[in-house]
Amino acid sequence: MTRQRIAIVGGGPGGLMLARLLQLRDIHPVVLERESYAEERPQGGSLDLHSETGQRAIRLAGLETEFSAMARPEDQGDRLFGSDGALLFDRNEPGDDRPEIDRSALRRILLDALPVGSIRWNSRTIDIASDGIGYELIGNGWRERFDIVIGADGAWSRVRPLLSDAVPAYEGVTLVELGFDITDHPQIDTLTGSGKMFAVGDNRALITQRNGLGHIRGYAGLRIPEATVWQWQKLSHSSLRATLREAFRGWAPPLRDVIETGRILGIRALYALPIGHRWPSRPGLTLLGDAAHLMSPFSGEGVNLALADAVDLADALSSDNAGSAIARFEETMARRAEIAAEGAAQGLNGIFSEEGATSVLQHYRERVTVKD
Ligand SMILES: Cc1cc2nc3c(=O)[nH]c(=O)nc-3n(C[C@H](O)[C@H](O)[C@H](O)COP(=O)(O)OP(=O)(O)OC[C@H]3O[C@@H](n4cnc5c(N)ncnc54)[C@H](O)[C@@H]3O)c2cc1C
């Protein structure tokens, strides 16, 4: 097994964790990443790592010290407002069961743990051909043969179509991403509290989340048709802000500050693969992370699942009978992701509902009861 050439398509958290875990077993995959360098694109906001999935992967990868140096266990508070500005829930308990870490910091830790040369930047996989034994990856001006190919290439995976006809479907909700520096926005700093702030009204929400290095990331989320998303992509920032102002008309002014003062970073329409996505196993080819089970971010599980998948796939690839081990890995991954995807869909439909904050409040109260 170890002599076989392994390609990991995609250097996100899942692909890089898999590479690290294989390296620790003296298996040396190549990670092919479309970006030209680590900081080419903004990497998104803060992620919380759960003990049995994300944190377990970090432990097995021997990266606890590096993680602890960058993690923020103090940023786990939750606040919930109604659209009228009433504070409905406020939990501010520093703890260490789900420490936050910026996505860019997590990626940097994983990149630094890999030997030089294990990641090939600027290597977008455009096509994949199978010769019946292995796979030829084809990029812009390059092609290379591998025995085993792992699709860790996220939502719009190029590897997935070789295994499955499933395509991500628009979930009806779009987030406009906003950025704040706390020194310039003390009112957003106060509003956010010690972790995350949700303000939820009729089918819409304003969200802020504390990130590292004095940043806060905000989201204005609402239900819009997919065709409108494309129109919004073409709007100038001032027109987009005016559109949001109109959508959140009547909300309490301290909440509206989120859309009035945030730096517009981008528009993120939410897509998901079918819940319970599975495929007939195929020798030498599999998926992990978002490529296998893209879901809305409202279960907070996406990166945790990707890291847990990497742990299980590293075990499968280093076992004596990798073929059947990969099929077992796929079933384990699908079962774990199915539960999370149901939670993510419920989370999305709870937040973006006519009931406003009611179901979010219930969710928070149940969590407190379970924990206590
Ligand atoms: C707004 C938002 C908030 C989120 N919040 C949370 C949260 O709080 N908690 C949580 O757990 N998860 C969260 N997630 C989800 C989380 O970011 C993803 O689930 C996670 O990053 C998946 O990791 P991955 O490695 O599978 O894929 P990705 O992170 O998508 O990485 C895929 C990599 O593949 C590369 N790539 C893509 N196509 C190709 C190609 N053809 N060739 C080569 N390289 C390619 C990409 O450049 C990228 O580096 C959130 C997601 C969003 C959108």
CSV table of C-alpha atoms and ligand atoms in Angstrom, one decimal:
chain,number,residue,atom,x,y,z
A,1,MET,CA,0.0,0.0,0.0
A,2,THR,CA,2.7,2.5,1.0
A,3,ARG,CA,4.4,2.2,-2.4
A,4,GLN,CA,1.3,3.4,-4.2
A,5,ARG,CA,1.2,7.0,-5.4
A,6,ILE,CA,-1.6,8.9,-3.6
A,7,ALA,CA,-2.9,12.3,-4.7
A,8,ILE,CA,-5.0,14.4,-2.4
A,9,VAL,CA,-6.9,16.9,-4.5
A,10,GLY,CA,-7.5,20.0,-2.3
A,11,GLY,CA,-5.4,21.5,0.5
A,12,GLY,CA,-8.3,22.6,2.8
A,13,PRO,CA,-8.4,21.4,6.4
A,14,GLY,CA,-9.5,17.9,5.4
A,15,GLY,CA,-6.9,17.3,2.7
A,16,LEU,CA,-4.0,18.7,4.8
A,17,MET,CA,-5.0,16.7,7.9
A,18,LEU,CA,-5.1,13.5,5.8
A,19,ALA,CA,-1.6,14.3,4.4
A,20,ARG,CA,-0.2,14.9,7.9
A,21,LEU,CA,-1.6,11.7,9.3
A,22,LEU,CA,-0.3,9.7,6.3
A,23,GLN,CA,3.1,11.3,6.7
A,24,LEU,CA,3.2,10.2,10.3
A,25,ARG,CA,2.9,6.6,9.0
A,26,ASP,CA,5.6,7.1,6.4
A,27,ILE,CA,3.1,7.3,3.5
A,28,HIS,CA,3.9,10.3,1.3
A,29,PRO,CA,0.9,11.7,-0.6
A,30,VAL,CA,1.0,14.7,-2.9
A,31,VAL,CA,-1.5,17.5,-2.1
A,32,LEU,CA,-2.6,19.3,-5.3
A,33,GLU,CA,-4.1,22.7,-4.5
A,34,ARG,CA,-5.6,25.2,-7.0
A,35,GLU,CA,-4.5,28.3,-5.0
A,36,SER,CA,-1.1,29.7,-5.7
A,37,TYR,CA,-0.2,30.2,-2.1
A,38,ALA,CA,-1.7,29.9,1.4
A,39,GLU,CA,-3.0,33.4,1.7
A,40,GLU,CA,-4.3,33.9,-1.8
A,41,ARG,CA,-7.9,33.9,-0.7
A,42,PRO,CA,-9.5,35.0,2.6
A,43,GLN,CA,-10.0,31.7,4.4
A,44,GLY,CA,-13.3,32.6,6.2
A,45,GLY,CA,-14.1,33.1,9.8
A,46,SER,CA,-13.7,31.2,13.1
A,47,LEU,CA,-14.3,27.5,13.5
A,48,ASP,CA,-14.9,25.6,16.7
A,49,LEU,CA,-13.3,22.2,17.1
A,50,HIS,CA,-15.2,19.5,18.9
A,51,SER,CA,-13.5,17.1,21.2
A,52,GLU,CA,-14.4,13.8,19.6
A,53,THR,CA,-13.8,14.9,16.0
A,54,GLY,CA,-11.8,18.0,15.2
A,55,GLN,CA,-9.8,18.0,18.5
A,56,ARG,CA,-9.2,14.3,18.3
A,57,ALA,CA,-7.7,14.7,14.8
A,58,ILE,CA,-5.4,17.4,16.1
A,59,ARG,CA,-4.3,15.1,19.0
A,60,LEU,CA,-3.6,12.2,16.6
A,61,ALA,CA,-1.7,14.5,14.3
A,62,GLY,CA,0.5,15.6,17.3
A,63,LEU,CA,-0.4,19.2,16.8
A,64,GLU,CA,-2.0,20.0,20.2
A,65,THR,CA,0.7,22.5,21.2
A,66,GLU,CA,0.4,24.4,18.0
A,67,PHE,CA,-3.4,24.3,18.2
A,68,SER,CA,-3.4,25.5,21.8
A,69,ALA,CA,-1.2,28.4,20.9
A,70,MET,CA,-3.7,29.7,18.4
A,71,ALA,CA,-7.0,28.5,19.8
A,72,ARG,CA,-9.4,30.8,21.7
A,73,PRO,CA,-11.3,28.8,24.4
A,74,GLU,CA,-12.6,32.0,25.8
A,75,ASP,CA,-14.6,32.9,22.7
A,76,GLN,CA,-17.5,30.4,23.2
A,77,GLY,CA,-20.3,32.7,24.4
A,78,ASP,CA,-23.7,32.9,22.8
A,79,ARG,CA,-26.1,35.8,22.6
A,80,LEU,CA,-29.5,35.9,21.0
A,81,PHE,CA,-31.5,39.0,20.2
A,82,GLY,CA,-34.9,39.5,18.7
A,83,SER,CA,-35.2,41.8,15.8
A,84,ASP,CA,-36.5,44.5,18.2
A,85,GLY,CA,-33.2,44.4,20.0
A,86,ALA,CA,-34.5,42.5,23.1
A,87,LEU,CA,-31.7,40.3,24.5
A,88,LEU,CA,-33.3,36.9,24.8
A,89,PHE,CA,-30.3,34.7,25.8
A,90,ASP,CA,-26.8,35.5,27.0
A,91,ARG,CA,-24.4,32.8,27.9
A,92,ASN,CA,-20.8,33.9,28.6
A,93,GLU,CA,-18.9,30.9,29.9
A,94,PRO,CA,-15.3,30.5,29.1
A,95,GLY,CA,-14.6,26.9,28.6
A,96,ASP,CA,-12.4,24.6,26.6
A,97,ASP,CA,-14.7,22.0,25.2
A,98,ARG,CA,-15.2,23.7,21.8
A,99,PRO,CA,-12.3,26.2,21.4
A,100,GLU,CA,-12.4,28.5,18.4
A,101,ILE,CA,-9.6,28.9,15.9
A,102,ASP,CA,-9.5,31.1,12.8
A,103,ARG,CA,-9.7,29.0,9.6
A,104,SER,CA,-6.5,30.6,8.3
A,105,ALA,CA,-4.6,29.7,11.6
A,106,LEU,CA,-5.8,26.1,11.4
A,107,ARG,CA,-4.6,25.8,7.8
A,108,ARG,CA,-1.3,27.4,8.6
A,109,ILE,CA,-0.7,24.8,11.5
A,110,LEU,CA,-1.4,22.0,9.1
A,111,LEU,CA,0.7,23.4,6.3
A,112,ASP,CA,3.7,24.0,8.6
A,113,ALA,CA,3.4,20.4,9.8
A,114,LEU,CA,4.0,19.0,6.2
A,115,PRO,CA,7.5,18.5,4.8
A,116,VAL,CA,8.5,21.0,2.1
A,117,GLY,CA,7.3,19.9,-1.3
A,118,SER,CA,4.3,17.9,-0.1
A,119,ILE,CA,1.9,20.5,-1.3
A,120,ARG,CA,1.8,21.6,-5.0
A,121,TRP,CA,0.3,25.1,-5.2
A,122,ASN,CA,-1.3,26.4,-8.4
A,123,SER,CA,-2.4,22.9,-9.4
A,124,ARG,CA,-6.1,23.0,-10.1
A,125,THR,CA,-7.3,19.6,-11.2
A,126,ILE,CA,-9.5,20.1,-14.3
A,127,ASP,CA,-10.1,16.6,-15.3
A,128,ILE,CA,-9.5,13.0,-14.2
A,129,ALA,CA,-9.2,10.0,-16.5
A,130,SER,CA,-9.2,6.4,-15.3
A,131,ASP,CA,-7.1,3.7,-17.1
A,132,GLY,CA,-8.8,0.9,-15.2
A,133,ILE,CA,-5.9,0.6,-12.7
A,134,GLY,CA,-5.1,4.1,-11.6
A,135,TYR,CA,-6.1,7.7,-12.4
A,136,GLU,CA,-4.6,10.5,-14.5
A,137,LEU,CA,-5.1,13.9,-13.0
A,138,ILE,CA,-5.1,16.7,-15.6
A,139,GLY,CA,-4.5,20.3,-15.0
A,140,ASN,CA,-3.6,23.4,-17.0
A,141,GLY,CA,-0.4,22.3,-18.7
A,142,TRP,CA,0.2,19.2,-16.6
A,143,ARG,CA,-1.0,15.6,-16.2
A,144,GLU,CA,0.1,13.0,-13.7
A,145,ARG,CA,-0.8,9.4,-12.9
A,146,PHE,CA,-1.7,8.2,-9.4
A,147,ASP,CA,-2.8,4.9,-8.0
A,148,ILE,CA,-5.2,6.4,-5.5
A,149,VAL,CA,-7.0,9.8,-5.7
A,150,ILE,CA,-8.7,11.5,-2.7
A,151,GLY,CA,-11.2,14.3,-3.5
A,152,ALA,CA,-10.7,16.7,-0.7
A,153,ASP,CA,-11.7,19.6,-3.0
A,154,GLY,CA,-14.7,21.0,-1.3
A,155,ALA,CA,-18.2,22.0,-2.3
A,156,TRP,CA,-17.7,21.9,-6.1
A,157,SER,CA,-15.4,18.9,-6.2
A,158,ARG,CA,-13.9,17.8,-9.5
A,159,VAL,CA,-13.4,14.3,-8.2
A,160,ARG,CA,-17.0,13.7,-7.0
A,161,PRO,CA,-18.6,13.3,-10.5
A,162,LEU,CA,-16.5,10.1,-11.0
A,163,LEU,CA,-18.3,8.6,-8.0
A,164,SER,CA,-21.7,10.2,-7.8
A,165,ASP,CA,-24.3,12.2,-9.8
A,166,ALA,CA,-25.2,14.3,-6.8
A,167,VAL,CA,-24.8,18.0,-7.1
A,168,PRO,CA,-25.2,20.6,-4.3
A,169,ALA,CA,-28.6,22.3,-4.2
A,170,TYR,CA,-29.2,25.9,-3.2
A,171,GLU,CA,-30.7,25.9,0.3
A,172,GLY,CA,-32.7,29.1,-0.2
A,173,VAL,CA,-30.5,31.2,2.2
A,174,THR,CA,-27.7,33.6,1.3
A,175,LEU,CA,-25.2,35.2,3.7
A,176,VAL,CA,-23.6,38.6,3.0
A,177,GLU,CA,-20.3,38.5,4.8
A,178,LEU,CA,-19.1,41.6,6.7
A,179,GLY,CA,-15.8,42.4,8.4
A,180,PHE,CA,-15.1,44.6,11.5
A,181,ASP,CA,-12.0,45.5,13.4
A,182,ILE,CA,-12.9,45.9,17.1
A,183,THR,CA,-10.8,49.1,17.5
A,184,ASP,CA,-13.0,50.9,14.9
A,185,HIS,CA,-16.3,49.3,15.9
A,186,PRO,CA,-16.6,49.2,19.7
A,187,GLN,CA,-20.4,49.0,19.3
A,188,ILE,CA,-20.1,45.7,17.3
A,189,ASP,CA,-17.6,44.5,19.9
A,190,THR,CA,-20.1,45.0,22.7
A,191,LEU,CA,-23.0,43.6,20.7
A,192,THR,CA,-21.0,40.4,19.9
A,193,GLY,CA,-20.2,39.5,23.6
A,194,SER,CA,-17.7,36.8,24.2
A,195,GLY,CA,-18.3,34.6,21.1
A,196,LYS,CA,-21.3,34.6,18.7
A,197,MET,CA,-24.3,36.9,18.4
A,198,PHE,CA,-27.4,35.9,16.6
A,199,ALA,CA,-30.3,38.4,16.0
A,200,VAL,CA,-33.1,36.5,14.4
A,201,GLY,CA,-36.3,37.9,12.9
A,202,ASP,CA,-38.9,36.7,10.3
A,203,ASN,CA,-36.8,34.6,7.8
A,204,ARG,CA,-33.7,36.7,8.3
A,205,ALA,CA,-30.8,37.0,10.7
A,206,LEU,CA,-27.8,39.2,11.6
A,207,ILE,CA,-24.9,37.2,13.0
A,208,THR,CA,-21.5,38.4,14.4
A,209,GLN,CA,-18.7,36.1,15.5
A,210,ARG,CA,-15.5,37.0,17.3
A,211,ASN,CA,-12.4,36.0,15.3
A,212,GLY,CA,-8.7,36.2,16.3
A,213,LEU,CA,-6.5,39.3,16.0
A,214,GLY,CA,-9.1,41.8,17.0
A,215,HIS,CA,-11.5,41.0,14.1
A,216,ILE,CA,-15.2,40.2,14.1
A,217,ARG,CA,-17.0,38.6,11.2
A,218,GLY,CA,-20.6,39.4,10.5
A,219,TYR,CA,-23.2,37.8,8.3
A,220,ALA,CA,-26.5,39.3,7.1
A,221,GLY,CA,-28.6,36.2,6.1
A,222,LEU,CA,-31.9,36.0,4.4
A,223,ARG,CA,-34.0,33.9,2.1
A,224,ILE,CA,-33.7,34.9,-1.5
A,225,PRO,CA,-34.2,33.0,-4.7
A,226,GLU,CA,-31.1,31.7,-6.4
A,227,ALA,CA,-31.5,34.0,-9.4
A,228,THR,CA,-31.4,37.0,-7.0
A,229,VAL,CA,-28.0,35.8,-5.7
A,230,TRP,CA,-26.6,36.3,-9.2
A,231,GLN,CA,-28.1,39.8,-9.4
A,232,TRP,CA,-26.6,40.6,-6.0
A,233,GLN,CA,-23.2,39.5,-7.1
A,234,LYS,CA,-23.2,42.3,-9.7
A,235,LEU,CA,-24.3,45.1,-7.3
A,236,SER,CA,-21.8,47.7,-6.1
A,237,HIS,CA,-21.2,47.5,-2.4
A,238,SER,CA,-23.2,50.7,-1.8
A,239,SER,CA,-26.2,49.2,-3.7
A,240,LEU,CA,-25.9,45.9,-1.9
A,241,ARG,CA,-25.8,47.8,1.4
A,242,ALA,CA,-28.9,49.7,0.4
A,243,THR,CA,-30.6,46.4,-0.4
A,244,LEU,CA,-29.7,45.0,3.0
A,245,ARG,CA,-30.9,48.2,4.7
A,246,GLU,CA,-34.3,47.7,3.1
A,247,ALA,CA,-34.4,44.0,4.0
A,248,PHE,CA,-33.7,44.8,7.6
A,249,ARG,CA,-36.0,47.9,7.8
A,250,GLY,CA,-37.7,48.1,11.2
A,251,TRP,CA,-34.9,46.2,13.1
A,252,ALA,CA,-33.5,47.8,16.2
A,253,PRO,CA,-30.7,50.4,15.3
A,254,PRO,CA,-27.9,48.7,17.3
A,255,LEU,CA,-28.5,45.5,15.2
A,256,ARG,CA,-28.8,47.5,12.0
A,257,ASP,CA,-25.3,48.8,12.7
A,258,VAL,CA,-24.0,45.4,11.5
A,259,ILE,CA,-25.1,46.2,8.0
A,260,GLU,CA,-24.5,49.9,8.2
A,261,THR,CA,-20.9,49.7,9.3
A,262,GLY,CA,-19.5,46.3,8.2
A,263,ARG,CA,-17.0,46.1,5.4
A,264,ILE,CA,-18.6,44.0,2.7
A,265,LEU,CA,-16.4,40.9,2.1
A,266,GLY,CA,-18.6,38.8,-0.2
A,267,ILE,CA,-21.8,37.0,-0.8
A,268,ARG,CA,-22.1,33.3,0.2
A,269,ALA,CA,-25.1,31.4,-1.1
A,270,LEU,CA,-25.6,28.2,1.0
A,271,TYR,CA,-25.6,24.9,-0.9
A,272,ALA,CA,-25.9,21.4,0.4
A,273,LEU,CA,-25.5,17.8,-1.0
A,274,PRO,CA,-28.4,15.5,-0.4
A,275,ILE,CA,-28.6,14.3,3.3
A,276,GLY,CA,-27.2,10.8,3.5
A,277,HIS,CA,-25.2,11.2,0.3
A,278,ARG,CA,-23.5,7.8,-0.6
A,279,TRP,CA,-22.1,6.2,-3.7
A,280,PRO,CA,-21.0,2.8,-4.9
A,281,SER,CA,-17.4,2.4,-3.7
A,282,ARG,CA,-14.8,2.4,-6.5
A,283,PRO,CA,-11.2,1.1,-6.2
A,284,GLY,CA,-8.6,3.8,-5.6
A,285,LEU,CA,-11.0,6.7,-5.5
A,286,THR,CA,-12.8,8.4,-2.7
A,287,LEU,CA,-13.9,11.7,-1.2
A,288,LEU,CA,-13.8,13.4,2.2
A,289,GLY,CA,-15.1,16.6,3.9
A,290,ASP,CA,-17.3,19.0,2.0
A,291,ALA,CA,-16.7,17.2,-1.3
A,292,ALA,CA,-18.6,14.2,0.3
A,293,HIS,CA,-21.1,15.9,2.5
A,294,LEU,CA,-21.5,19.6,1.9
A,295,MET,CA,-24.0,21.1,4.4
A,296,SER,CA,-25.1,24.5,5.7
A,297,PRO,CA,-22.8,25.9,8.4
A,298,PHE,CA,-25.6,25.8,11.0
A,299,SER,CA,-24.6,22.6,12.6
A,300,GLY,CA,-21.0,23.9,13.2
A,301,GLU,CA,-19.8,20.5,12.1
A,302,GLY,CA,-18.3,21.0,8.6
A,303,VAL,CA,-14.7,21.3,9.5
A,304,ASN,CA,-15.0,18.8,12.4
A,305,LEU,CA,-16.4,16.2,10.0
A,306,ALA,CA,-13.6,16.9,7.4
A,307,LEU,CA,-11.0,16.3,10.1
A,308,ALA,CA,-12.7,13.2,11.5
A,309,ASP,CA,-12.9,11.8,7.9
A,310,ALA,CA,-9.2,12.4,7.5
A,311,VAL,CA,-8.5,10.3,10.6
A,312,ASP,CA,-10.6,7.4,9.4
A,313,LEU,CA,-9.3,7.6,5.8
A,314,ALA,CA,-5.7,7.6,7.1
A,315,ASP,CA,-6.5,4.4,9.0
A,316,ALA,CA,-8.1,2.9,5.9
A,317,LEU,CA,-5.2,3.8,3.5
A,318,SER,CA,-2.7,2.3,5.8
A,319,SER,CA,-4.5,-0.9,6.4
A,320,ASP,CA,-3.6,-4.2,4.8
A,321,ASN,CA,-6.7,-4.4,2.7
A,322,ALA,CA,-7.2,-0.8,1.7
A,323,GLY,CA,-9.9,-1.6,-0.9
A,324,SER,CA,-12.4,-2.9,1.6
A,325,ALA,CA,-11.2,-0.5,4.3
A,326,ILE,CA,-12.0,2.4,2.0
A,327,ALA,CA,-15.5,1.1,1.4
A,328,ARG,CA,-15.9,0.8,5.2
A,329,PHE,CA,-14.5,4.3,5.7
A,330,GLU,CA,-17.1,5.6,3.2
A,331,GLU,CA,-20.0,4.1,5.2
A,332,THR,CA,-18.6,5.4,8.5
A,333,MET,CA,-18.2,8.8,7.0
A,334,ALA,CA,-21.7,8.8,5.4
A,335,ARG,CA,-23.4,7.7,8.7
A,336,ARG,CA,-21.6,10.4,10.7
A,337,ALA,CA,-22.3,13.1,8.1
A,338,GLU,CA,-26.0,12.1,7.8
A,339,ILE,CA,-26.7,13.0,11.4
A,340,ALA,CA,-24.8,16.3,11.2
A,341,ALA,CA,-26.5,17.2,7.9
A,342,GLU,CA,-30.0,16.6,9.4
A,343,GLY,CA,-28.9,19.0,12.3
A,344,ALA,CA,-27.6,21.5,9.8
A,345,ALA,CA,-30.8,21.5,7.8
A,346,GLN,CA,-32.9,21.8,11.0
A,347,GLY,CA,-30.6,24.6,12.2
A,348,LEU,CA,-31.0,26.5,8.9
A,349,ASN,CA,-34.8,26.1,8.8
A,350,GLY,CA,-35.1,27.0,12.5
A,351,ILE,CA,-33.1,30.3,12.1
A,352,PHE,CA,-34.7,31.3,8.8
A,353,SER,CA,-38.3,30.8,9.7
A,354,GLU,CA,-41.4,32.9,10.2
A,355,GLU,CA,-41.1,32.2,13.9
A,356,GLY,CA,-38.1,34.4,14.2
A,357,ALA,CA,-36.0,33.7,17.3
A,358,THR,CA,-38.3,31.2,18.9
A,359,SER,CA,-36.7,28.0,17.7
A,360,VAL,CA,-33.1,29.3,18.2
A,361,LEU,CA,-34.0,30.3,21.8
A,362,GLN,CA,-35.4,26.8,22.4
A,363,HIS,CA,-32.2,25.2,20.9
A,364,TYR,CA,-30.0,27.3,23.3
A,365,ARG,CA,-32.2,26.5,26.3
A,366,GLU,CA,-32.1,22.8,25.5
A,367,ARG,CA,-28.3,22.9,25.2
A,368,VAL,CA,-28.0,24.6,28.6
A,369,THR,CA,-30.3,21.9,30.2
A,370,VAL,CA,-28.4,19.0,28.6
A,371,LYS,CA,-25.1,20.5,29.8
A,372,ASP,CA,-26.3,21.3,33.3
B,1,LIG,C1,-19.9,30.9,6.1
B,1,LIG,C2,-19.4,29.5,6.6
B,1,LIG,C3,-19.2,29.3,8.0
B,1,LIG,C4,-18.7,28.1,8.4
B,1,LIG,N1,-18.6,27.9,9.7
B,1,LIG,C5,-18.2,26.7,10.2
B,1,LIG,C6,-18.2,26.4,11.6
B,1,LIG,O1,-18.4,27.3,12.4
B,1,LIG,N2,-17.8,25.2,12.0
B,1,LIG,C7,-17.4,24.2,11.1
B,1,LIG,O2,-17.1,23.1,11.5
B,1,LIG,N3,-17.5,24.4,9.8
B,1,LIG,C8,-17.9,25.7,9.3
B,1,LIG,N4,-18.0,25.9,8.0
B,1,LIG,C9,-17.7,24.8,7.0
B,1,LIG,C10,-16.2,24.5,6.9
B,1,LIG,O3,-15.5,25.7,6.4
B,1,LIG,C11,-16.0,23.4,5.8
B,1,LIG,O4,-16.9,22.4,6.1
B,1,LIG,C12,-14.6,22.9,5.8
B,1,LIG,O5,-13.7,23.9,5.4
B,1,LIG,C13,-14.5,21.7,4.8
B,1,LIG,O6,-13.1,21.4,4.7
B,1,LIG,P1,-12.7,20.6,3.4
B,1,LIG,O7,-11.2,20.4,3.6
B,1,LIG,O8,-13.5,19.4,3.1
B,1,LIG,O9,-12.9,21.6,2.1
B,1,LIG,P2,-12.5,23.1,1.9
B,1,LIG,O10,-12.2,23.8,3.1
B,1,LIG,O11,-13.5,23.7,1.0
B,1,LIG,O12,-11.1,22.9,1.1
B,1,LIG,C14,-11.1,22.5,-0.3
B,1,LIG,C15,-9.8,22.9,-0.9
B,1,LIG,O13,-9.7,22.3,-2.2
B,1,LIG,C16,-9.2,23.3,-3.1
B,1,LIG,N5,-9.8,23.0,-4.4
B,1,LIG,C17,-11.1,23.1,-4.8
B,1,LIG,N6,-11.2,22.6,-6.1
B,1,LIG,C18,-9.9,22.2,-6.5
B,1,LIG,C19,-9.4,21.6,-7.7
B,1,LIG,N7,-10.2,21.4,-8.7
B,1,LIG,N8,-8.1,21.3,-7.7
B,1,LIG,C20,-7.3,21.6,-6.7
B,1,LIG,N9,-7.7,22.1,-5.5
B,1,LIG,C21,-9.0,22.4,-5.4
B,1,LIG,C22,-9.7,24.6,-2.5
B,1,LIG,O14,-9.0,25.7,-3.0
B,1,LIG,C23,-9.6,24.4,-1.0
B,1,LIG,O15,-8.3,24.7,-0.5
B,1,LIG,C24,-18.4,27.1,7.5
B,1,LIG,C25,-18.6,27.3,6.1
B,1,LIG,C26,-19.1,28.5,5.7
B,1,LIG,C27,-19.3,28.6,4.2
